[in-house]
PDB file of C-alpha atoms in Angstrom:
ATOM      1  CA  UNK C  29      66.284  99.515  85.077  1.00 46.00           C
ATOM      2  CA  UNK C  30      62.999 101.773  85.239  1.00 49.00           C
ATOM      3  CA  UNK C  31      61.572 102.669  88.266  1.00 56.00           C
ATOM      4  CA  UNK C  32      58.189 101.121  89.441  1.00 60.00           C
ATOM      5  CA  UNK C  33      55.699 103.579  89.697  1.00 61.00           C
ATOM      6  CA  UNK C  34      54.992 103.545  93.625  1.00 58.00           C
ATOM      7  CA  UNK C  35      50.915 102.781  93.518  1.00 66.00           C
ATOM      8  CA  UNK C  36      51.729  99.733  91.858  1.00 75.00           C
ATOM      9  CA  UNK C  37      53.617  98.428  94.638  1.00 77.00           C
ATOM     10  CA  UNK C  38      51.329  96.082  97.135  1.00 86.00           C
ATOM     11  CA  UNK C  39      52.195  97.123 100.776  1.00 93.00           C
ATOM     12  CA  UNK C  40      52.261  93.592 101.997  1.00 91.00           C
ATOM     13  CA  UNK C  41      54.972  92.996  98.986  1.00 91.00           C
ATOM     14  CA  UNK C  42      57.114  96.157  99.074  1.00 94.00           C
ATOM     15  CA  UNK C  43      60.448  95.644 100.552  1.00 95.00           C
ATOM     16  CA  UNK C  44      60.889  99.533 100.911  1.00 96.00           C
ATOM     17  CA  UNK C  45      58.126 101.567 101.833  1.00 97.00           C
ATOM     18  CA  UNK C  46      57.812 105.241 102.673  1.00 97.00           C
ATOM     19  CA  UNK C  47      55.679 106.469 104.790  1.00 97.00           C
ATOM     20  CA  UNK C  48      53.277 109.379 105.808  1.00 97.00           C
ATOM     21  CA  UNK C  49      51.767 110.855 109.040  1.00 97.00           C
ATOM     22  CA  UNK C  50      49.699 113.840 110.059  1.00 93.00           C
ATOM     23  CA  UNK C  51      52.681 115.951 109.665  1.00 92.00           C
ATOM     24  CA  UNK C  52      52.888 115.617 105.871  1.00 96.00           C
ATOM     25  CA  UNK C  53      51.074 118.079 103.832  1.00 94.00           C
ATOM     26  CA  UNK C  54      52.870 117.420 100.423  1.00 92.00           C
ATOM     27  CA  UNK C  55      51.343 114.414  99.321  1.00 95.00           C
ATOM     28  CA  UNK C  56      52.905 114.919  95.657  1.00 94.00           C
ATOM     29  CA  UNK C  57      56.228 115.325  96.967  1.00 94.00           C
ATOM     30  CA  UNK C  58      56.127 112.308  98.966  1.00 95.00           C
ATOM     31  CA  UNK C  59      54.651 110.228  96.271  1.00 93.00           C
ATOM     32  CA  UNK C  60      57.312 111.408  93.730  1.00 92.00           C
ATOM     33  CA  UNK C  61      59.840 110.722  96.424  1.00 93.00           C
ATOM     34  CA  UNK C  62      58.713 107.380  96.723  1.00 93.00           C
ATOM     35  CA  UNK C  63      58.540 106.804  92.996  1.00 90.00           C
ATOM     36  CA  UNK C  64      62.385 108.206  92.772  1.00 88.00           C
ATOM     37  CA  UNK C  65      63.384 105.153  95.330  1.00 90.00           C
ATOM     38  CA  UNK C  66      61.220 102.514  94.148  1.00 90.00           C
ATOM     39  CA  UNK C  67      59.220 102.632  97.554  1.00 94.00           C
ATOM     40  CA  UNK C  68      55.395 101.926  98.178  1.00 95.00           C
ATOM     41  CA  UNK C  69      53.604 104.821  99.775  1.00 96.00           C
ATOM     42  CA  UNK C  70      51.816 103.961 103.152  1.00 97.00           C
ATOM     43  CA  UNK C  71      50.491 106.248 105.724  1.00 97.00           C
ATOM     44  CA  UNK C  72      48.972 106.324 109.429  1.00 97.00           C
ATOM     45  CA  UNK C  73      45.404 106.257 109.956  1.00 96.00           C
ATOM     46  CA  UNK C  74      45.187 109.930 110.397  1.00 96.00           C
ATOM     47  CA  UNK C  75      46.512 110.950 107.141  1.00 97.00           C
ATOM     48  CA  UNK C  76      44.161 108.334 105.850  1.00 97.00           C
ATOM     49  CA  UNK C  77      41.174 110.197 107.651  1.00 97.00           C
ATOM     50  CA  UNK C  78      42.608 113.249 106.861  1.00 96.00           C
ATOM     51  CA  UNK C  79      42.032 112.290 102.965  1.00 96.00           C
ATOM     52  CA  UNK C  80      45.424 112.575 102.115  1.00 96.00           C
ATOM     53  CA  UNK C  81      45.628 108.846 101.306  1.00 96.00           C
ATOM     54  CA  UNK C  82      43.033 105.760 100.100  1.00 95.00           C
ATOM     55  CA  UNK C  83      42.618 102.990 102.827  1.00 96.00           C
ATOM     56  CA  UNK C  84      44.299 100.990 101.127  1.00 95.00           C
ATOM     57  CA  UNK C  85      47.421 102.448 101.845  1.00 96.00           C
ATOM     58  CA  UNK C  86      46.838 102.681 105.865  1.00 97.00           C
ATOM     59  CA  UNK C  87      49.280 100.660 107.633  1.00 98.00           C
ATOM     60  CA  UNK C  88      48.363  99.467 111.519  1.00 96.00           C
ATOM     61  CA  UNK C  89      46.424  97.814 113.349  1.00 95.00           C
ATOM     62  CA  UNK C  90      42.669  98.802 111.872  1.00 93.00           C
ATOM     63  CA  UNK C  91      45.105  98.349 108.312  1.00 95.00           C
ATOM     64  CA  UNK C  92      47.813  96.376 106.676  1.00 96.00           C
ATOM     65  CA  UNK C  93      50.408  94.948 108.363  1.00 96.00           C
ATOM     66  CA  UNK C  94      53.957  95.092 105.990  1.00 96.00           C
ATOM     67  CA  UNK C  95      57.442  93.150 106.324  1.00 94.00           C
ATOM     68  CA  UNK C  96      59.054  95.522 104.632  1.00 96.00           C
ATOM     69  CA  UNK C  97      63.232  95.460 104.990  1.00 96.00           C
ATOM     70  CA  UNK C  98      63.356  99.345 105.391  1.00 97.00           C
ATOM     71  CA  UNK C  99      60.660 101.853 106.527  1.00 98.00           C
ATOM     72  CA  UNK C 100      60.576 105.848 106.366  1.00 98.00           C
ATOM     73  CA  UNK C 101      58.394 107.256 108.881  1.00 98.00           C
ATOM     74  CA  UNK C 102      57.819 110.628 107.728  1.00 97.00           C
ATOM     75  CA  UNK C 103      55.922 112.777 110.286  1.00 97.00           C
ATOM     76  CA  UNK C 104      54.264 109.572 111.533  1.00 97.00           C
ATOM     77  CA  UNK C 105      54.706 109.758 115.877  1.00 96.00           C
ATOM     78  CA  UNK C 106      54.653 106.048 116.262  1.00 95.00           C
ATOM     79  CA  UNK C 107      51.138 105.369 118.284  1.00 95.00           C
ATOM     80  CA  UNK C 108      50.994 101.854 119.142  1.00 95.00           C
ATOM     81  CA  UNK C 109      47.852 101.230 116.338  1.00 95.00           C
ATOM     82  CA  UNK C 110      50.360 102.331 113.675  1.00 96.00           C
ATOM     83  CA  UNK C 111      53.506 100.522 114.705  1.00 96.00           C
ATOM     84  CA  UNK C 112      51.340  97.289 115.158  1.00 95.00           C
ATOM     85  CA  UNK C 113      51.316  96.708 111.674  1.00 96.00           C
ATOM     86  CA  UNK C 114      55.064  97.434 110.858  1.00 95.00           C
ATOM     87  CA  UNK C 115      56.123  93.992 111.610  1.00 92.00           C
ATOM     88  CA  UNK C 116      60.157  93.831 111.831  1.00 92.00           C
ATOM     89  CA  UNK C 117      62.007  95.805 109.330  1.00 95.00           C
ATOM     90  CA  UNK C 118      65.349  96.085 109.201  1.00 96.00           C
ATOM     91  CA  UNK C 119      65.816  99.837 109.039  1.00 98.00           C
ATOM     92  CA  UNK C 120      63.337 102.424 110.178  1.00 98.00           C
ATOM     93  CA  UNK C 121      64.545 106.335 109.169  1.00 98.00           C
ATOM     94  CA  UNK C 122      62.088 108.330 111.156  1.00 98.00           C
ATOM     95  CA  UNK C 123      62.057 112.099 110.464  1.00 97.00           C
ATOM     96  CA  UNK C 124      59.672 114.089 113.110  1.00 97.00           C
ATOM     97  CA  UNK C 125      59.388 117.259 114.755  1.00 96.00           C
ATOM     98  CA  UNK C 126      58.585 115.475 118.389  1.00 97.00           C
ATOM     99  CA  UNK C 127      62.146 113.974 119.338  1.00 96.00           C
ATOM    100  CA  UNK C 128      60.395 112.086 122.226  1.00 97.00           C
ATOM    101  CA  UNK C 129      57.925 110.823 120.103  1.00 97.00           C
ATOM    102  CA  UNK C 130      57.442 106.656 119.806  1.00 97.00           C
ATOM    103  CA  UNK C 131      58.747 106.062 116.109  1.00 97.00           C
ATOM    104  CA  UNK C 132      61.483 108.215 116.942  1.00 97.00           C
ATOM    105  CA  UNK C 133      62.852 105.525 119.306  1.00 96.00           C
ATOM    106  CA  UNK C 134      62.005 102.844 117.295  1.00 96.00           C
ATOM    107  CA  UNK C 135      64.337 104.251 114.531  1.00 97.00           C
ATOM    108  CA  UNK C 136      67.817 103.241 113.474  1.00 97.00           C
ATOM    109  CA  UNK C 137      68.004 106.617 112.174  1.00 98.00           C
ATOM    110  CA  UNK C 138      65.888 109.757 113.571  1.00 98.00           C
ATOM    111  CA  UNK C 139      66.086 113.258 112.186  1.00 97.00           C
ATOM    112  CA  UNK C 140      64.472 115.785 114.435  1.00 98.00           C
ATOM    113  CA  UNK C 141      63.479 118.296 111.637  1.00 97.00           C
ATOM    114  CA  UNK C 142      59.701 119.525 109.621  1.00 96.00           C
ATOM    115  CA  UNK C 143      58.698 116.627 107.652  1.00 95.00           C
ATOM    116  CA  UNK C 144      57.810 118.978 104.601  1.00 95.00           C
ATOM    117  CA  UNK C 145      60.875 120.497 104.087  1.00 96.00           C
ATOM    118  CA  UNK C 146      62.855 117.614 104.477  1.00 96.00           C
ATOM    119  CA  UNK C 147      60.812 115.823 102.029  1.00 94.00           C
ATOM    120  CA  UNK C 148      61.456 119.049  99.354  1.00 94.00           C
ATOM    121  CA  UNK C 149      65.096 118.599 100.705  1.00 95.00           C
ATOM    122  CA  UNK C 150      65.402 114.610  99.864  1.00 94.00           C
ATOM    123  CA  UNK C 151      63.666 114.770  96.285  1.00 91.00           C
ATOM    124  CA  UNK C 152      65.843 117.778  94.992  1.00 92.00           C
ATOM    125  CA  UNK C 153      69.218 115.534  95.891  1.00 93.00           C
ATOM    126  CA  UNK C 154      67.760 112.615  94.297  1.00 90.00           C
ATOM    127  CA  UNK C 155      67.193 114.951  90.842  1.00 88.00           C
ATOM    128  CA  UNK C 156      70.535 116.387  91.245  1.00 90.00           C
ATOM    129  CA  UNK C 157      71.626 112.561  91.794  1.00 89.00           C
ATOM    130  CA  UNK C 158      70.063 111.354  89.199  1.00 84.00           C
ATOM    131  CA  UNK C 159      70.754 113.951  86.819  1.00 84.00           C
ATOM    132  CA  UNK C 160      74.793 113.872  87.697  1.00 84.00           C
ATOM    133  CA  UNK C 161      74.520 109.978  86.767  1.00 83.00           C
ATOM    134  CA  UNK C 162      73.020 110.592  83.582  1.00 81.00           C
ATOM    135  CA  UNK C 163      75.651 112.993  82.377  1.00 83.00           C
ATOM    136  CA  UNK C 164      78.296 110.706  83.682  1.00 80.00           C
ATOM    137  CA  UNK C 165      76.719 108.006  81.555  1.00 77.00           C
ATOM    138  CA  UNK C 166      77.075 110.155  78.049  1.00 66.00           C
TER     139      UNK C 166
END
């Protein structure tokens, strides 16, 4: 199966979407992550005013509200206008440098770490993944 290329994934359909905040700064990375896992790409308003992202991928209350099954919150902090619009996934992986901040406790899964270098982290395993499948299928 190919994957889907990420931007052609509507927010309000995606059943996996990942995520950025103000503390991404690789917006490639994260998009090629997100391509690697099949995943729309959403982001917080501030990234969106930032210009790291069109509106059409803000997610909150002044943008789309998703029902996605699993969300990754990657250097998002959870403000109340964001969260609004996550409606009631199953899994939320939240990866932040605040531990006390609000996606952080809404997470099934929070890694305290920089957002950017976990991001460079996650897409080289998935290469090496994907790569050590591929041999094992010749």
């Amino acid at each position: 199966m190919l994957p889907i290329a990420s931007e052609s994934i509507a927010l309000e359909e995606a059943d996996f979407i990942v995520s950025a905040g103000n503390g991404v700064s690789n917006v490639t990375t994260l998009e090629t992550l997100a391509n690697s896992l099949d995943a729309a790409v959403g982001a917080s308003r501030v990234a969106v005013d930032d210009g790291k992202f069109s509106r059409d991928k803000q997610i909150g209350a002044s943008g789309k509200t998703v029902s996605a099954s699993a969300y990754l919150a990657i250097g998002i902090s959870g403000a109340v206008q964001h969260t609004a619009g996550l409606g009631q996934p199953d899994h939320i992986i939240s990866i932040n440098m605040d531990e006390h901040c609000p996606m952080m406790d809404l997470a099934d899964l929070a890694l305290v770490a920089d957002a950017n270098e976990t991001l460079q982290a996650l897409q080289q395993r998935l290469l090496a993944l994907q790569d050590s499948q591929r041999t094992a299928q010749v």
